Amino acid sequence: MGGLARGGPIKVSARLIVLDANLANWRAARERRRRLERELSCFVTPAEQRDLLATLDRYPDSATCELRELLARRATRNRVQPWPAIRPVDPHRK
């Protein structure tokens, strides 16, 4: 009936326990990331963001990679770059 655990099949109840634990871990990690994103949202101005990045530079990448990823994702999400083909037409342009 599926995978083996120490030489025997895994019972359905054990699979459900593992699934439930994995879901709980995923939910906790998602909530932690959301809380971190809310805390990072207070750094609004370019000067505040530069100060934050300067502070992060003092720590190893292994300790700051998640923060940098969230900051980069927020920066790309907030950047609006219109497509050239959708740009409004200038009636005075020849």
mmCIF file of N, CA and C in Angstrom:
data_model
loop_
_atom_site.group_PDB
_atom_site.id
_atom_site.type_symbol
_atom_site.label_atom_id
_atom_site.label_comp_id
_atom_site.label_asym_id
_atom_site.label_seq_id
_atom_site.Cartn_x
_atom_site.Cartn_y
_atom_site.Cartn_z
ATOM 1 N N MET A 1 0.821 -1.185 0.000
ATOM 2 C CA MET A 1 0.000 0.000 0.000
ATOM 3 C C MET A 1 0.865 1.248 0.000
ATOM 4 N N GLY A 2 1.894 1.358 -0.713
ATOM 5 C CA GLY A 2 2.646 2.604 -0.745
ATOM 6 C C GLY A 2 4.042 2.434 -0.225
ATOM 7 N N GLY A 3 4.539 3.491 0.444
ATOM 8 C CA GLY A 3 5.920 3.557 0.888
ATOM 9 C C GLY A 3 6.228 2.611 2.019
ATOM 10 N N LEU A 4 7.492 2.470 2.260
ATOM 11 C CA LEU A 4 7.951 1.591 3.316
ATOM 12 C C LEU A 4 8.605 2.405 4.417
ATOM 13 N N ALA A 5 8.373 2.007 5.637
ATOM 14 C CA ALA A 5 9.023 2.643 6.771
ATOM 15 C C ALA A 5 9.639 1.543 7.619
ATOM 16 N N ARG A 6 10.929 1.500 7.658
ATOM 17 C CA ARG A 6 11.663 0.485 8.427
ATOM 18 C C ARG A 6 11.222 -0.922 8.045
ATOM 19 N N GLY A 7 11.070 -1.116 6.774
ATOM 20 C CA GLY A 7 10.801 -2.457 6.290
ATOM 21 C C GLY A 7 9.337 -2.813 6.141
ATOM 22 N N GLY A 8 8.415 -1.973 6.578
ATOM 23 C CA GLY A 8 7.006 -2.306 6.461
ATOM 24 C C GLY A 8 6.224 -1.180 5.837
ATOM 25 N N PRO A 9 5.011 -1.474 5.406
ATOM 26 C CA PRO A 9 4.192 -0.426 4.794
ATOM 27 C C PRO A 9 3.776 0.623 5.831
ATOM 28 N N ILE A 10 3.606 1.845 5.360
ATOM 29 C CA ILE A 10 3.174 2.937 6.224
ATOM 30 C C ILE A 10 1.649 2.912 6.298
ATOM 31 N N LYS A 11 1.123 2.962 7.500
ATOM 32 C CA LYS A 11 -0.326 2.953 7.683
ATOM 33 C C LYS A 11 -0.903 4.296 7.256
ATOM 34 N N VAL A 12 -2.166 4.261 6.896
ATOM 35 C CA VAL A 12 -2.859 5.468 6.458
ATOM 36 C C VAL A 12 -2.862 6.495 7.579
ATOM 37 N N SER A 13 -3.053 6.073 8.808
ATOM 38 C CA SER A 13 -3.084 7.011 9.931
ATOM 39 C C SER A 13 -1.732 7.705 10.091
ATOM 40 N N ALA A 14 -0.637 6.999 9.863
ATOM 41 C CA ALA A 14 0.689 7.604 9.954
ATOM 42 C C ALA A 14 0.885 8.614 8.827
ATOM 43 N N ARG A 15 0.388 8.278 7.657
ATOM 44 C CA ARG A 15 0.481 9.219 6.533
ATOM 45 C C ARG A 15 -0.282 10.495 6.821
ATOM 46 N N LEU A 16 -1.446 10.358 7.433
ATOM 47 C CA LEU A 16 -2.255 11.527 7.777
ATOM 48 C C LEU A 16 -1.551 12.393 8.821
ATOM 49 N N ILE A 17 -0.884 11.758 9.764
ATOM 50 C CA ILE A 17 -0.144 12.513 10.781
ATOM 51 C C ILE A 17 0.995 13.293 10.127
ATOM 52 N N VAL A 18 1.713 12.656 9.222
ATOM 53 C CA VAL A 18 2.813 13.324 8.526
ATOM 54 C C VAL A 18 2.274 14.467 7.667
ATOM 55 N N LEU A 19 1.187 14.222 6.955
ATOM 56 C CA LEU A 19 0.574 15.262 6.134
ATOM 57 C C LEU A 19 0.128 16.440 6.990
ATOM 58 N N ASP A 20 -0.489 16.159 8.111
ATOM 59 C CA ASP A 20 -0.951 17.212 9.006
ATOM 60 C C ASP A 20 0.230 18.027 9.548
ATOM 61 N N ALA A 21 1.315 17.359 9.893
ATOM 62 C CA ALA A 21 2.503 18.058 10.386
ATOM 63 C C ALA A 21 3.112 18.924 9.289
ATOM 64 N N ASN A 22 3.172 18.414 8.079
ATOM 65 C CA ASN A 22 3.701 19.195 6.957
ATOM 66 C C ASN A 22 2.849 20.427 6.683
ATOM 67 N N LEU A 23 1.531 20.271 6.735
ATOM 68 C CA LEU A 23 0.640 21.411 6.530
ATOM 69 C C LEU A 23 0.801 22.449 7.640
ATOM 70 N N ALA A 24 0.946 21.991 8.868
ATOM 71 C CA ALA A 24 1.140 22.919 9.985
ATOM 72 C C ALA A 24 2.445 23.689 9.818
ATOM 73 N N ASN A 25 3.500 23.006 9.394
ATOM 74 C CA ASN A 25 4.779 23.677 9.151
ATOM 75 C C ASN A 25 4.661 24.692 8.027
ATOM 76 N N TRP A 26 3.974 24.333 6.954
ATOM 77 C CA TRP A 26 3.811 25.226 5.810
ATOM 78 C C TRP A 26 3.024 26.473 6.222
ATOM 79 N N ARG A 27 1.944 26.271 6.988
ATOM 80 C CA ARG A 27 1.134 27.414 7.446
ATOM 81 C C ARG A 27 1.935 28.329 8.362
ATOM 82 N N ALA A 28 2.709 27.751 9.254
ATOM 83 C CA ALA A 28 3.523 28.562 10.170
ATOM 84 C C ALA A 28 4.571 29.364 9.397
ATOM 85 N N ALA A 29 5.191 28.740 8.408
ATOM 86 C CA ALA A 29 6.198 29.441 7.593
ATOM 87 C C ALA A 29 5.537 30.561 6.788
ATOM 88 N N ARG A 30 4.365 30.313 6.253
ATOM 89 C CA ARG A 30 3.642 31.333 5.485
ATOM 90 C C ARG A 30 3.274 32.516 6.379
ATOM 91 N N GLU A 31 2.795 32.232 7.582
ATOM 92 C CA GLU A 31 2.439 33.308 8.511
ATOM 93 C C GLU A 31 3.678 34.095 8.930
ATOM 94 N N ARG A 32 4.801 33.424 9.134
ATOM 95 C CA ARG A 32 6.041 34.104 9.489
ATOM 96 C C ARG A 32 6.490 35.022 8.365
ATOM 97 N N ARG A 33 6.412 34.551 7.100
ATOM 98 C CA ARG A 33 6.776 35.388 5.956
ATOM 99 C C ARG A 33 5.844 36.591 5.830
ATOM 100 N N ARG A 34 4.564 36.384 6.046
ATOM 101 C CA ARG A 34 3.612 37.501 5.976
ATOM 102 C C ARG A 34 3.909 38.543 7.047
ATOM 103 N N ARG A 35 4.220 38.086 8.262
ATOM 104 C CA ARG A 35 4.556 39.008 9.340
ATOM 105 C C ARG A 35 5.831 39.777 9.011
ATOM 106 N N LEU A 36 6.799 39.080 8.453
ATOM 107 C CA LEU A 36 8.050 39.720 8.055
ATOM 108 C C LEU A 36 7.813 40.744 6.943
ATOM 109 N N GLU A 37 6.971 40.409 5.969
ATOM 110 C CA GLU A 37 6.641 41.357 4.905
ATOM 111 C C GLU A 37 5.967 42.611 5.472
ATOM 112 N N ARG A 38 5.082 42.433 6.451
ATOM 113 C CA ARG A 38 4.440 43.592 7.079
ATOM 114 C C ARG A 38 5.476 44.460 7.784
ATOM 115 N N GLU A 39 6.413 43.834 8.479
ATOM 116 C CA GLU A 39 7.443 44.598 9.172
ATOM 117 C C GLU A 39 8.348 45.334 8.186
ATOM 118 N N LEU A 40 8.657 44.700 7.058
ATOM 119 C CA LEU A 40 9.508 45.335 6.053
ATOM 120 C C LEU A 40 8.780 46.453 5.312
ATOM 121 N N SER A 41 7.463 46.432 5.331
ATOM 122 C CA SER A 41 6.710 47.446 4.600
ATOM 123 C C SER A 41 6.853 48.834 5.211
ATOM 124 N N CYS A 42 7.366 48.938 6.422
ATOM 125 C CA CYS A 42 7.532 50.262 7.035
ATOM 126 C C CYS A 42 8.739 50.996 6.445
ATOM 127 N N PHE A 43 9.600 50.308 5.709
ATOM 128 C CA PHE A 43 10.737 50.945 5.039
ATOM 129 C C PHE A 43 10.257 51.411 3.667
ATOM 130 N N VAL A 44 9.780 52.649 3.610
ATOM 131 C CA VAL A 44 9.088 53.139 2.426
ATOM 132 C C VAL A 44 9.988 53.977 1.525
ATOM 133 N N THR A 45 10.690 54.919 2.096
ATOM 134 C CA THR A 45 11.474 55.846 1.275
ATOM 135 C C THR A 45 12.744 55.174 0.776
ATOM 136 N N PRO A 46 13.296 55.667 -0.327
ATOM 137 C CA PRO A 46 14.560 55.106 -0.817
ATOM 138 C C PRO A 46 15.680 55.189 0.223
ATOM 139 N N ALA A 47 15.706 56.257 1.020
ATOM 140 C CA ALA A 47 16.746 56.396 2.049
ATOM 141 C C ALA A 47 16.597 55.304 3.117
ATOM 142 N N GLU A 48 15.360 55.029 3.532
ATOM 143 C CA GLU A 48 15.127 53.968 4.524
ATOM 144 C C GLU A 48 15.515 52.605 3.958
ATOM 145 N N GLN A 49 15.208 52.391 2.696
ATOM 146 C CA GLN A 49 15.554 51.116 2.073
ATOM 147 C C GLN A 49 17.059 50.954 1.937
ATOM 148 N N ARG A 50 17.762 52.034 1.585
ATOM 149 C CA ARG A 50 19.226 51.965 1.507
ATOM 150 C C ARG A 50 19.828 51.681 2.878
ATOM 151 N N ASP A 51 19.293 52.318 3.919
ATOM 152 C CA ASP A 51 19.786 52.064 5.269
ATOM 153 C C ASP A 51 19.579 50.605 5.665
ATOM 154 N N LEU A 52 18.419 50.066 5.330
ATOM 155 C CA LEU A 52 18.140 48.667 5.642
ATOM 156 C C LEU A 52 19.120 47.750 4.908
ATOM 157 N N LEU A 53 19.328 48.006 3.612
ATOM 158 C CA LEU A 53 20.262 47.179 2.849
ATOM 159 C C LEU A 53 21.678 47.310 3.383
ATOM 160 N N ALA A 54 22.059 48.504 3.818
ATOM 161 C CA ALA A 54 23.397 48.682 4.412
ATOM 162 C C ALA A 54 23.521 47.872 5.697
ATOM 163 N N THR A 55 22.460 47.828 6.466
ATOM 164 C CA THR A 55 22.469 47.020 7.689
ATOM 165 C C THR A 55 22.568 45.541 7.349
ATOM 166 N N LEU A 56 21.819 45.107 6.337
ATOM 167 C CA LEU A 56 21.861 43.695 5.940
ATOM 168 C C LEU A 56 23.243 43.296 5.431
ATOM 169 N N ASP A 57 23.964 44.261 4.831
ATOM 170 C CA ASP A 57 25.297 43.963 4.316
ATOM 171 C C ASP A 57 26.279 43.593 5.425
ATOM 172 N N ARG A 58 25.954 43.917 6.656
ATOM 173 C CA ARG A 58 26.837 43.604 7.784
ATOM 174 C C ARG A 58 26.723 42.147 8.224
ATOM 175 N N TYR A 59 25.749 41.444 7.704
ATOM 176 C CA TYR A 59 25.490 40.068 8.113
ATOM 177 C C TYR A 59 25.722 39.127 6.940
ATOM 178 N N PRO A 60 25.989 37.860 7.217
ATOM 179 C CA PRO A 60 26.218 36.912 6.119
ATOM 180 C C PRO A 60 24.950 36.692 5.288
ATOM 181 N N ASP A 61 25.160 36.368 4.029
ATOM 182 C CA ASP A 61 24.032 36.140 3.120
ATOM 183 C C ASP A 61 23.112 35.031 3.619
ATOM 184 N N SER A 62 23.682 34.037 4.280
ATOM 185 C CA SER A 62 22.850 32.941 4.779
ATOM 186 C C SER A 62 21.837 33.427 5.814
ATOM 187 N N ALA A 63 22.161 34.516 6.518
ATOM 188 C CA ALA A 63 21.252 35.052 7.527
ATOM 189 C C ALA A 63 20.276 36.075 6.948
ATOM 190 N N THR A 64 20.578 36.635 5.793
ATOM 191 C CA THR A 64 19.754 37.718 5.242
ATOM 192 C C THR A 64 19.095 37.380 3.914
ATOM 193 N N CYS A 65 19.293 36.188 3.410
ATOM 194 C CA CYS A 65 18.785 35.868 2.068
ATOM 195 C C CYS A 65 17.266 35.978 1.982
ATOM 196 N N GLU A 66 16.555 35.564 3.017
ATOM 197 C CA GLU A 66 15.096 35.645 2.960
ATOM 198 C C GLU A 66 14.629 37.102 2.972
ATOM 199 N N LEU A 67 15.274 37.928 3.784
ATOM 200 C CA LEU A 67 14.926 39.352 3.810
ATOM 201 C C LEU A 67 15.177 39.994 2.459
ATOM 202 N N ARG A 68 16.335 39.702 1.873
ATOM 203 C CA ARG A 68 16.663 40.274 0.564
ATOM 204 C C ARG A 68 15.685 39.798 -0.510
ATOM 205 N N GLU A 69 15.286 38.545 -0.431
ATOM 206 C CA GLU A 69 14.327 38.014 -1.402
ATOM 207 C C GLU A 69 12.985 38.730 -1.290
ATOM 208 N N LEU A 70 12.520 38.949 -0.059
ATOM 209 C CA LEU A 70 11.257 39.653 0.144
ATOM 210 C C LEU A 70 11.348 41.097 -0.337
ATOM 211 N N LEU A 71 12.475 41.751 -0.076
ATOM 212 C CA LEU A 71 12.656 43.129 -0.535
ATOM 213 C C LEU A 71 12.695 43.204 -2.059
ATOM 214 N N ALA A 72 13.372 42.253 -2.690
ATOM 215 C CA ALA A 72 13.452 42.240 -4.151
ATOM 216 C C ALA A 72 12.084 41.967 -4.763
ATOM 217 N N ARG A 73 11.342 41.056 -4.172
ATOM 218 C CA ARG A 73 10.007 40.745 -4.684
ATOM 219 C C ARG A 73 9.096 41.969 -4.569
ATOM 220 N N ARG A 74 9.193 42.666 -3.432
ATOM 221 C CA ARG A 74 8.376 43.863 -3.240
ATOM 222 C C ARG A 74 8.764 44.943 -4.246
ATOM 223 N N ALA A 75 10.056 45.097 -4.507
ATOM 224 C CA ALA A 75 10.519 46.118 -5.452
ATOM 225 C C ALA A 75 10.014 45.826 -6.857
ATOM 226 N N THR A 76 10.051 44.583 -7.278
ATOM 227 C CA THR A 76 9.585 44.255 -8.630
ATOM 228 C C THR A 76 8.067 44.331 -8.717
ATOM 229 N N ARG A 77 7.383 44.046 -7.633
ATOM 230 C CA ARG A 77 5.926 44.118 -7.628
ATOM 231 C C ARG A 77 5.461 45.568 -7.698
ATOM 232 N N ASN A 78 6.210 46.474 -7.062
ATOM 233 C CA ASN A 78 5.822 47.882 -7.036
ATOM 234 C C ASN A 78 6.253 48.645 -8.280
ATOM 235 N N ARG A 79 7.166 48.099 -9.038
ATOM 236 C CA ARG A 79 7.662 48.781 -10.229
ATOM 237 C C ARG A 79 6.670 48.584 -11.369
ATOM 238 N N VAL A 80 6.218 49.665 -11.912
ATOM 239 C CA VAL A 80 5.285 49.611 -13.032
ATOM 240 C C VAL A 80 6.055 49.993 -14.282
ATOM 241 N N GLN A 81 6.168 49.058 -15.184
ATOM 242 C CA GLN A 81 6.864 49.307 -16.444
ATOM 243 C C GLN A 81 5.898 49.021 -17.587
ATOM 244 N N PRO A 82 5.381 50.072 -18.185
ATOM 245 C CA PRO A 82 4.443 49.836 -19.283
ATOM 246 C C PRO A 82 5.150 49.202 -20.478
ATOM 247 N N TRP A 83 4.441 48.405 -21.183
ATOM 248 C CA TRP A 83 4.975 47.806 -22.397
ATOM 249 C C TRP A 83 5.039 48.883 -23.468
ATOM 250 N N PRO A 84 6.079 48.896 -24.266
ATOM 251 C CA PRO A 84 6.172 49.919 -25.318
ATOM 252 C C PRO A 84 4.980 49.892 -26.271
ATOM 253 N N ALA A 85 4.436 48.747 -26.541
ATOM 254 C CA ALA A 85 3.321 48.649 -27.483
ATOM 255 C C ALA A 85 2.035 49.226 -26.904
ATOM 256 N N ILE A 86 1.945 49.385 -25.596
ATOM 257 C CA ILE A 86 0.736 49.874 -24.962
ATOM 258 C C ILE A 86 0.870 51.353 -24.599
ATOM 259 N N ARG A 87 2.015 51.916 -24.844
ATOM 260 C CA ARG A 87 2.288 53.306 -24.512
ATOM 261 C C ARG A 87 1.289 54.217 -25.218
ATOM 262 N N PRO A 88 0.804 55.283 -24.523
ATOM 263 C CA PRO A 88 -0.128 56.194 -25.183
ATOM 264 C C PRO A 88 0.534 56.876 -26.375
ATOM 265 N N VAL A 89 -0.239 57.100 -27.382
ATOM 266 C CA VAL A 89 0.273 57.716 -28.600
ATOM 267 C C VAL A 89 0.314 59.224 -28.421
ATOM 268 N N ASP A 90 1.448 59.840 -28.756
ATOM 269 C CA ASP A 90 1.601 61.280 -28.686
ATOM 270 C C ASP A 90 1.101 61.859 -30.016
ATOM 271 N N PRO A 91 0.017 62.647 -30.006
ATOM 272 C CA PRO A 91 -0.537 63.160 -31.271
ATOM 273 C C PRO A 91 0.379 64.155 -31.937
ATOM 274 N N HIS A 92 1.334 64.752 -31.214
ATOM 275 C CA HIS A 92 2.229 65.734 -31.788
ATOM 276 C C HIS A 92 3.494 65.112 -32.359
ATOM 277 N N ARG A 93 3.668 63.847 -32.118
ATOM 278 C CA ARG A 93 4.862 63.160 -32.606
ATOM 279 C C ARG A 93 4.699 62.783 -34.069
ATOM 280 N N LYS A 94 5.746 63.013 -34.827
ATOM 281 C CA LYS A 94 5.667 62.675 -36.254
ATOM 282 C C LYS A 94 6.449 61.453 -36.574
#
